[in-house]
Amino acid sequence: MKTYVLIGEKLGHSLSVPIHQAIFRRLELDASYRLQEIAAGQFEEVTAQLLREVDGMNVTIPYKQRILPLLDGLDPLAAQAGAVNTVVCHTGKLTGYNTDIFGFETMLRMNRIQAAQESCFILGTGGAARAVAVALQDMGAQEIVFVSRHPQPGQIGYNELRERFHGLLINCTPVGMYPHAGLCPVPDPVLQDMLPVMSGCVDLIYNPPETELTARCRASGIPVCSGLSMLVAQALEAERLWQNTEIPAEMIDDILQEMIP
């Protein structure tokens, strides 16, 4: 039996196990997928051991960048993003990929949200945000702006967001994720000023399926989507890499229907 694992610091919100189990059933694979929470102080030791034991690994918050030194090589897109969420382990070489890029592009197409020629403001600067920036560049975004609580050169702070914002808003932070579903990453007075010049709102959070951010934007008639379709699409791309086989595109819709209550 092939074995796969998702590593992260806190995984109580994750839907990855049922998604990959659904893929295994459809592909008739004898395989298992499990979650492994790893404390920050044990990351290198535990992850290095897991990489010797499993056939493939997914990586989530906060380890998408920290895993890079443990790998033998990177796919060009992962190198461009500087972040890895998928590792192929069974070839004798540990190779890192970033299937979030494919997942994000697929999510925007499925939800008919346009990025081409848009000014795109990304909340957060972690591994997911880096993947989103690569995807937005590939999709023809006019401008990509990172927004951070602690801005580095080339980034802006939340205090500048109200004045600078116009276009597409993408939340790549965990603010609003289960079990803190009532939180919004943008203060309400700031968000109210942004709504008239907002072309769309994308939240990578998938649990809950409607976040406080997307609910407020949807109520104002803004096109929105949250991250479940991205999660499913990136999982299918990871399986394509692990199994070295093409996977029918319609499987995304099939699994989405299975995951939605």
mmCIF file of C-alpha atoms in Angstrom:
data_model
loop_
_atom_site.group_PDB
_atom_site.id
_atom_site.type_symbol
_atom_site.label_atom_id
_atom_site.label_comp_id
_atom_site.label_asym_id
_atom_site.label_seq_id
_atom_site.Cartn_x
_atom_site.Cartn_y
_atom_site.Cartn_z
ATOM 1 C CA MET A 1 0.000 0.000 0.000
ATOM 2 C CA LYS A 2 1.228 3.460 -0.877
ATOM 3 C CA THR A 3 1.215 5.965 1.968
ATOM 4 C CA TYR A 4 0.806 9.752 1.893
ATOM 5 C CA VAL A 5 0.771 12.393 4.611
ATOM 6 C CA LEU A 6 -0.111 16.037 5.160
ATOM 7 C CA ILE A 7 2.133 17.888 7.600
ATOM 8 C CA GLY A 8 1.378 21.163 9.339
ATOM 9 C CA GLU A 9 1.395 22.713 12.777
ATOM 10 C CA LYS A 10 -2.389 22.620 13.322
ATOM 11 C CA LEU A 11 -4.608 20.439 11.126
ATOM 12 C CA GLY A 12 -7.939 20.268 12.954
ATOM 13 C CA HIS A 13 -9.598 22.218 10.113
ATOM 14 C CA SER A 14 -8.300 19.995 7.310
ATOM 15 C CA LEU A 15 -10.508 18.244 4.744
ATOM 16 C CA SER A 16 -7.570 16.653 2.939
ATOM 17 C CA VAL A 17 -8.130 13.096 4.175
ATOM 18 C CA PRO A 18 -11.665 12.692 2.718
ATOM 19 C CA ILE A 19 -10.600 14.435 -0.516
ATOM 20 C CA HIS A 20 -7.677 12.084 -1.118
ATOM 21 C CA GLN A 21 -9.720 9.066 -0.059
ATOM 22 C CA ALA A 22 -12.294 10.076 -2.688
ATOM 23 C CA ILE A 23 -9.532 10.252 -5.296
ATOM 24 C CA PHE A 24 -8.182 6.829 -4.276
ATOM 25 C CA ARG A 25 -11.661 5.303 -4.696
ATOM 26 C CA ARG A 26 -12.107 6.791 -8.146
ATOM 27 C CA LEU A 27 -8.638 5.693 -9.289
ATOM 28 C CA GLU A 28 -9.001 2.287 -7.566
ATOM 29 C CA LEU A 29 -5.752 2.797 -5.676
ATOM 30 C CA ASP A 30 -4.622 0.827 -2.633
ATOM 31 C CA ALA A 31 -3.332 3.828 -0.694
ATOM 32 C CA SER A 32 -3.703 5.679 2.603
ATOM 33 C CA TYR A 33 -3.550 9.370 3.491
ATOM 34 C CA ARG A 34 -3.167 10.772 7.004
ATOM 35 C CA LEU A 35 -2.536 13.987 8.895
ATOM 36 C CA GLN A 36 0.605 14.636 10.946
ATOM 37 C CA GLU A 37 0.756 17.684 13.163
ATOM 38 C CA ILE A 38 4.342 18.724 13.876
ATOM 39 C CA ALA A 39 5.407 21.204 16.551
ATOM 40 C CA ALA A 40 7.715 23.950 15.271
ATOM 41 C CA GLY A 41 10.623 22.799 17.438
ATOM 42 C CA GLN A 42 10.454 19.253 16.031
ATOM 43 C CA PHE A 43 9.920 20.124 12.374
ATOM 44 C CA GLU A 44 13.264 19.117 10.842
ATOM 45 C CA GLU A 45 13.643 15.873 12.796
ATOM 46 C CA VAL A 46 10.092 14.591 12.308
ATOM 47 C CA THR A 47 9.782 15.710 8.685
ATOM 48 C CA ALA A 48 13.096 14.181 7.642
ATOM 49 C CA GLN A 49 11.965 10.853 9.108
ATOM 50 C CA LEU A 50 8.572 11.026 7.367
ATOM 51 C CA LEU A 51 10.205 11.803 4.033
ATOM 52 C CA ARG A 52 12.067 8.480 4.305
ATOM 53 C CA GLU A 53 8.862 6.557 5.031
ATOM 54 C CA VAL A 54 6.118 7.856 2.727
ATOM 55 C CA ASP A 55 5.496 7.887 -1.031
ATOM 56 C CA GLY A 56 4.326 11.495 -1.061
ATOM 57 C CA MET A 57 3.809 14.446 1.245
ATOM 58 C CA ASN A 58 1.639 17.542 1.322
ATOM 59 C CA VAL A 59 2.781 20.573 3.307
ATOM 60 C CA THR A 60 0.692 23.345 4.821
ATOM 61 C CA ILE A 61 0.950 26.277 7.264
ATOM 62 C CA PRO A 62 3.576 27.194 8.404
ATOM 63 C CA TYR A 63 6.069 24.862 6.703
ATOM 64 C CA LYS A 64 5.810 25.517 2.946
ATOM 65 C CA GLN A 65 9.071 27.456 2.962
ATOM 66 C CA ARG A 66 10.787 25.768 5.894
ATOM 67 C CA ILE A 67 10.763 22.412 4.092
ATOM 68 C CA LEU A 68 12.937 23.621 1.206
ATOM 69 C CA PRO A 69 16.360 22.698 2.705
ATOM 70 C CA LEU A 70 15.186 19.094 3.264
ATOM 71 C CA LEU A 71 14.571 18.486 -0.451
ATOM 72 C CA ASP A 72 16.878 17.391 -3.262
ATOM 73 C CA GLY A 73 15.317 19.608 -5.912
ATOM 74 C CA LEU A 74 12.440 21.868 -6.902
ATOM 75 C CA ASP A 75 10.082 22.024 -9.836
ATOM 76 C CA PRO A 76 10.566 25.385 -11.643
ATOM 77 C CA LEU A 77 7.195 26.758 -10.474
ATOM 78 C CA ALA A 78 7.952 25.824 -6.859
ATOM 79 C CA ALA A 79 11.326 27.512 -7.194
ATOM 80 C CA GLN A 80 9.627 30.620 -8.585
ATOM 81 C CA ALA A 81 7.177 30.675 -5.673
ATOM 82 C CA GLY A 82 9.843 29.838 -3.099
ATOM 83 C CA ALA A 83 7.315 27.521 -1.464
ATOM 84 C CA VAL A 84 6.402 23.831 -1.654
ATOM 85 C CA ASN A 85 3.112 22.134 -0.798
ATOM 86 C CA THR A 86 3.718 18.739 -2.475
ATOM 87 C CA VAL A 87 6.720 16.409 -2.314
ATOM 88 C CA VAL A 88 7.268 13.362 -4.511
ATOM 89 C CA CYS A 89 9.263 10.909 -2.391
ATOM 90 C CA HIS A 90 9.231 7.552 -4.184
ATOM 91 C CA THR A 91 11.653 8.227 -7.055
ATOM 92 C CA GLY A 92 14.846 8.113 -4.990
ATOM 93 C CA LYS A 93 14.952 11.905 -5.044
ATOM 94 C CA LEU A 94 12.861 14.273 -2.908
ATOM 95 C CA THR A 95 11.362 16.779 -5.344
ATOM 96 C CA GLY A 96 9.213 19.707 -4.273
ATOM 97 C CA TYR A 97 6.262 21.032 -6.281
ATOM 98 C CA ASN A 98 3.678 23.738 -5.757
ATOM 99 C CA THR A 99 0.243 22.519 -6.800
ATOM 100 C CA ASP A 100 -1.374 25.547 -5.117
ATOM 101 C CA ILE A 101 -0.577 27.482 -8.288
ATOM 102 C CA PHE A 102 -2.646 25.118 -10.425
ATOM 103 C CA GLY A 103 -5.335 25.008 -7.742
ATOM 104 C CA PHE A 104 -5.676 28.788 -7.532
ATOM 105 C CA GLU A 105 -5.877 29.260 -11.298
ATOM 106 C CA THR A 106 -8.474 26.487 -11.531
ATOM 107 C CA MET A 107 -10.549 28.053 -8.734
ATOM 108 C CA LEU A 108 -10.668 31.458 -10.419
ATOM 109 C CA ARG A 109 -11.669 29.935 -13.766
ATOM 110 C CA MET A 110 -14.386 27.800 -12.162
ATOM 111 C CA ASN A 111 -15.833 30.824 -10.363
ATOM 112 C CA ARG A 112 -15.429 33.191 -13.343
ATOM 113 C CA ILE A 113 -13.302 35.667 -11.423
ATOM 114 C CA GLN A 114 -10.966 37.618 -13.671
ATOM 115 C CA ALA A 115 -7.358 38.426 -12.780
ATOM 116 C CA ALA A 116 -6.141 39.615 -16.177
ATOM 117 C CA GLN A 117 -5.382 43.353 -16.206
ATOM 118 C CA GLU A 118 -6.494 43.658 -12.571
ATOM 119 C CA SER A 119 -4.716 45.214 -9.612
ATOM 120 C CA CYS A 120 -4.512 42.320 -7.154
ATOM 121 C CA PHE A 121 -3.993 42.830 -3.420
ATOM 122 C CA ILE A 122 -2.809 39.751 -1.512
ATOM 123 C CA LEU A 123 -3.351 39.639 2.244
ATOM 124 C CA GLY A 124 -0.418 37.704 3.705
ATOM 125 C CA THR A 125 3.112 36.913 2.615
ATOM 126 C CA GLY A 126 3.527 33.206 3.429
ATOM 127 C CA GLY A 127 3.821 30.176 1.179
ATOM 128 C CA ALA A 128 0.234 30.311 -0.095
ATOM 129 C CA ALA A 129 0.564 34.009 -0.899
ATOM 130 C CA ARG A 130 3.733 33.330 -2.892
ATOM 131 C CA ALA A 131 1.965 30.655 -4.941
ATOM 132 C CA VAL A 132 -0.981 32.986 -5.574
ATOM 133 C CA ALA A 133 1.385 35.692 -6.834
ATOM 134 C CA VAL A 134 2.929 33.290 -9.357
ATOM 135 C CA ALA A 135 -0.543 32.262 -10.532
ATOM 136 C CA LEU A 136 -1.716 35.870 -10.841
ATOM 137 C CA GLN A 137 1.352 36.785 -12.861
ATOM 138 C CA ASP A 138 0.670 33.825 -15.168
ATOM 139 C CA MET A 139 -2.958 34.953 -15.536
ATOM 140 C CA GLY A 140 -1.951 38.451 -16.641
ATOM 141 C CA ALA A 141 -2.522 40.561 -13.540
ATOM 142 C CA GLN A 142 -1.611 44.193 -14.068
ATOM 143 C CA GLU A 143 -0.338 44.753 -10.528
ATOM 144 C CA ILE A 144 0.345 42.465 -7.559
ATOM 145 C CA VAL A 145 0.582 44.035 -4.096
ATOM 146 C CA PHE A 146 1.409 42.130 -0.901
ATOM 147 C CA VAL A 147 -0.259 43.398 2.283
ATOM 148 C CA SER A 148 1.360 42.487 5.608
ATOM 149 C CA ARG A 149 1.051 43.312 9.288
ATOM 150 C CA HIS A 150 4.845 43.722 9.217
ATOM 151 C CA PRO A 151 5.590 44.985 5.696
ATOM 152 C CA GLN A 152 8.982 44.469 4.158
ATOM 153 C CA PRO A 153 10.342 46.564 1.278
ATOM 154 C CA GLY A 154 7.969 46.265 -1.694
ATOM 155 C CA GLN A 155 4.972 45.442 0.547
ATOM 156 C CA ILE A 156 2.338 47.658 2.151
ATOM 157 C CA GLY A 157 0.760 47.616 5.597
ATOM 158 C CA TYR A 158 -2.914 47.368 6.404
ATOM 159 C CA ASN A 159 -2.919 51.082 7.232
ATOM 160 C CA GLU A 160 -2.167 51.797 3.553
ATOM 161 C CA LEU A 161 -4.753 49.378 2.166
ATOM 162 C CA ARG A 162 -7.696 51.776 2.353
ATOM 163 C CA GLU A 163 -5.908 54.410 0.229
ATOM 164 C CA ARG A 164 -4.213 52.083 -2.240
ATOM 165 C CA PHE A 165 -6.877 49.459 -2.896
ATOM 166 C CA HIS A 166 -8.768 48.970 -6.138
ATOM 167 C CA GLY A 167 -9.363 45.678 -7.918
ATOM 168 C CA LEU A 168 -9.187 42.079 -6.708
ATOM 169 C CA LEU A 169 -8.716 41.137 -3.040
ATOM 170 C CA ILE A 170 -7.209 37.750 -2.110
ATOM 171 C CA ASN A 171 -6.988 36.552 1.487
ATOM 172 C CA CYS A 172 -4.048 34.196 2.043
ATOM 173 C CA THR A 173 -4.039 34.537 5.833
ATOM 174 C CA PRO A 174 -5.725 32.100 8.250
ATOM 175 C CA VAL A 175 -7.860 34.891 9.753
ATOM 176 C CA GLY A 176 -11.461 33.672 9.673
ATOM 177 C CA MET A 177 -10.596 29.970 9.544
ATOM 178 C CA TYR A 178 -12.271 27.407 11.816
ATOM 179 C CA PRO A 179 -12.473 27.540 14.834
ATOM 180 C CA HIS A 180 -12.327 31.368 14.593
ATOM 181 C CA ALA A 181 -14.857 31.649 11.792
ATOM 182 C CA GLY A 182 -16.322 35.022 12.825
ATOM 183 C CA LEU A 183 -13.128 36.984 12.252
ATOM 184 C CA CYS A 184 -12.380 39.131 9.209
ATOM 185 C CA PRO A 185 -8.819 39.994 8.088
ATOM 186 C CA VAL A 186 -9.846 43.534 7.091
ATOM 187 C CA PRO A 187 -11.345 45.901 9.696
ATOM 188 C CA ASP A 188 -14.968 46.715 8.889
ATOM 189 C CA PRO A 189 -14.507 50.493 8.323
ATOM 190 C CA VAL A 190 -11.663 49.801 5.901
ATOM 191 C CA LEU A 191 -13.602 47.069 4.088
ATOM 192 C CA GLN A 192 -16.614 49.364 3.658
ATOM 193 C CA ASP A 193 -14.408 51.907 1.894
ATOM 194 C CA MET A 194 -12.924 49.175 -0.331
ATOM 195 C CA LEU A 195 -16.199 47.635 -1.526
ATOM 196 C CA PRO A 196 -17.095 50.310 -4.128
ATOM 197 C CA VAL A 197 -13.792 49.733 -5.955
ATOM 198 C CA MET A 198 -13.594 45.938 -5.494
ATOM 199 C CA SER A 199 -13.932 43.756 -8.617
ATOM 200 C CA GLY A 200 -13.813 40.449 -6.720
ATOM 201 C CA CYS A 201 -12.897 38.782 -3.436
ATOM 202 C CA VAL A 202 -11.136 35.426 -3.089
ATOM 203 C CA ASP A 203 -10.554 33.730 0.263
ATOM 204 C CA LEU A 204 -8.271 30.686 0.329
ATOM 205 C CA ILE A 205 -9.967 29.490 3.526
ATOM 206 C CA TYR A 206 -12.269 26.514 2.887
ATOM 207 C CA ASN A 207 -13.431 25.785 6.435
ATOM 208 C CA PRO A 208 -15.927 27.398 6.857
ATOM 209 C CA PRO A 209 -17.050 27.390 3.205
ATOM 210 C CA GLU A 210 -18.334 30.982 3.591
ATOM 211 C CA THR A 211 -16.025 33.238 5.582
ATOM 212 C CA GLU A 212 -16.897 36.512 7.251
ATOM 213 C CA LEU A 213 -14.921 38.272 4.503
ATOM 214 C CA THR A 214 -16.706 36.593 1.583
ATOM 215 C CA ALA A 215 -20.099 36.982 3.274
ATOM 216 C CA ARG A 216 -19.640 40.743 3.647
ATOM 217 C CA CYS A 217 -18.446 41.129 0.076
ATOM 218 C CA ARG A 218 -21.192 38.892 -1.337
ATOM 219 C CA ALA A 219 -23.821 40.986 0.490
ATOM 220 C CA SER A 220 -22.542 44.001 -1.445
ATOM 221 C CA GLY A 221 -22.825 42.235 -4.794
ATOM 222 C CA ILE A 222 -19.112 41.501 -5.168
ATOM 223 C CA PRO A 223 -18.176 38.261 -6.995
ATOM 224 C CA VAL A 224 -16.601 35.986 -4.364
ATOM 225 C CA CYS A 225 -15.248 32.494 -3.874
ATOM 226 C CA SER A 226 -13.649 30.578 -1.025
ATOM 227 C CA GLY A 227 -10.994 27.913 -1.142
ATOM 228 C CA LEU A 228 -12.669 24.489 -1.396
ATOM 229 C CA SER A 229 -12.359 24.236 -5.182
ATOM 230 C CA MET A 230 -8.684 25.237 -4.900
ATOM 231 C CA LEU A 231 -8.133 22.566 -2.244
ATOM 232 C CA VAL A 232 -9.666 19.862 -4.426
ATOM 233 C CA ALA A 233 -7.850 21.004 -7.577
ATOM 234 C CA GLN A 234 -4.435 21.132 -5.899
ATOM 235 C CA ALA A 235 -5.059 17.685 -4.364
ATOM 236 C CA LEU A 236 -5.818 16.224 -7.789
ATOM 237 C CA GLU A 237 -2.655 17.805 -9.190
ATOM 238 C CA ALA A 238 -0.652 16.311 -6.310
ATOM 239 C CA GLU A 239 -2.111 12.876 -7.077
ATOM 240 C CA ARG A 240 -1.231 13.317 -10.750
ATOM 241 C CA LEU A 241 2.380 13.829 -9.725
ATOM 242 C CA TRP A 242 2.429 11.006 -7.168
ATOM 243 C CA GLN A 243 0.737 8.463 -9.432
ATOM 244 C CA ASN A 244 2.377 9.719 -12.659
ATOM 245 C CA THR A 245 -0.945 9.530 -14.475
ATOM 246 C CA GLU A 246 -3.417 11.939 -16.021
ATOM 247 C CA ILE A 247 -6.569 12.565 -14.000
ATOM 248 C CA PRO A 248 -9.854 13.570 -15.695
ATOM 249 C CA ALA A 249 -10.654 17.253 -15.131
ATOM 250 C CA GLU A 250 -14.304 16.454 -14.383
ATOM 251 C CA MET A 251 -13.179 14.692 -11.201
ATOM 252 C CA ILE A 252 -12.868 18.134 -9.570
ATOM 253 C CA ASP A 253 -16.613 18.718 -9.849
ATOM 254 C CA ASP A 254 -17.401 15.153 -8.745
ATOM 255 C CA ILE A 255 -15.352 15.468 -5.557
ATOM 256 C CA LEU A 256 -16.607 18.978 -4.843
ATOM 257 C CA GLN A 257 -20.157 17.659 -4.863
ATOM 258 C CA GLU A 258 -19.120 14.918 -2.462
ATOM 259 C CA MET A 259 -17.436 17.398 -0.087
ATOM 260 C CA ILE A 260 -20.269 19.963 0.005
ATOM 261 C CA PRO A 261 -22.805 19.125 2.721
#
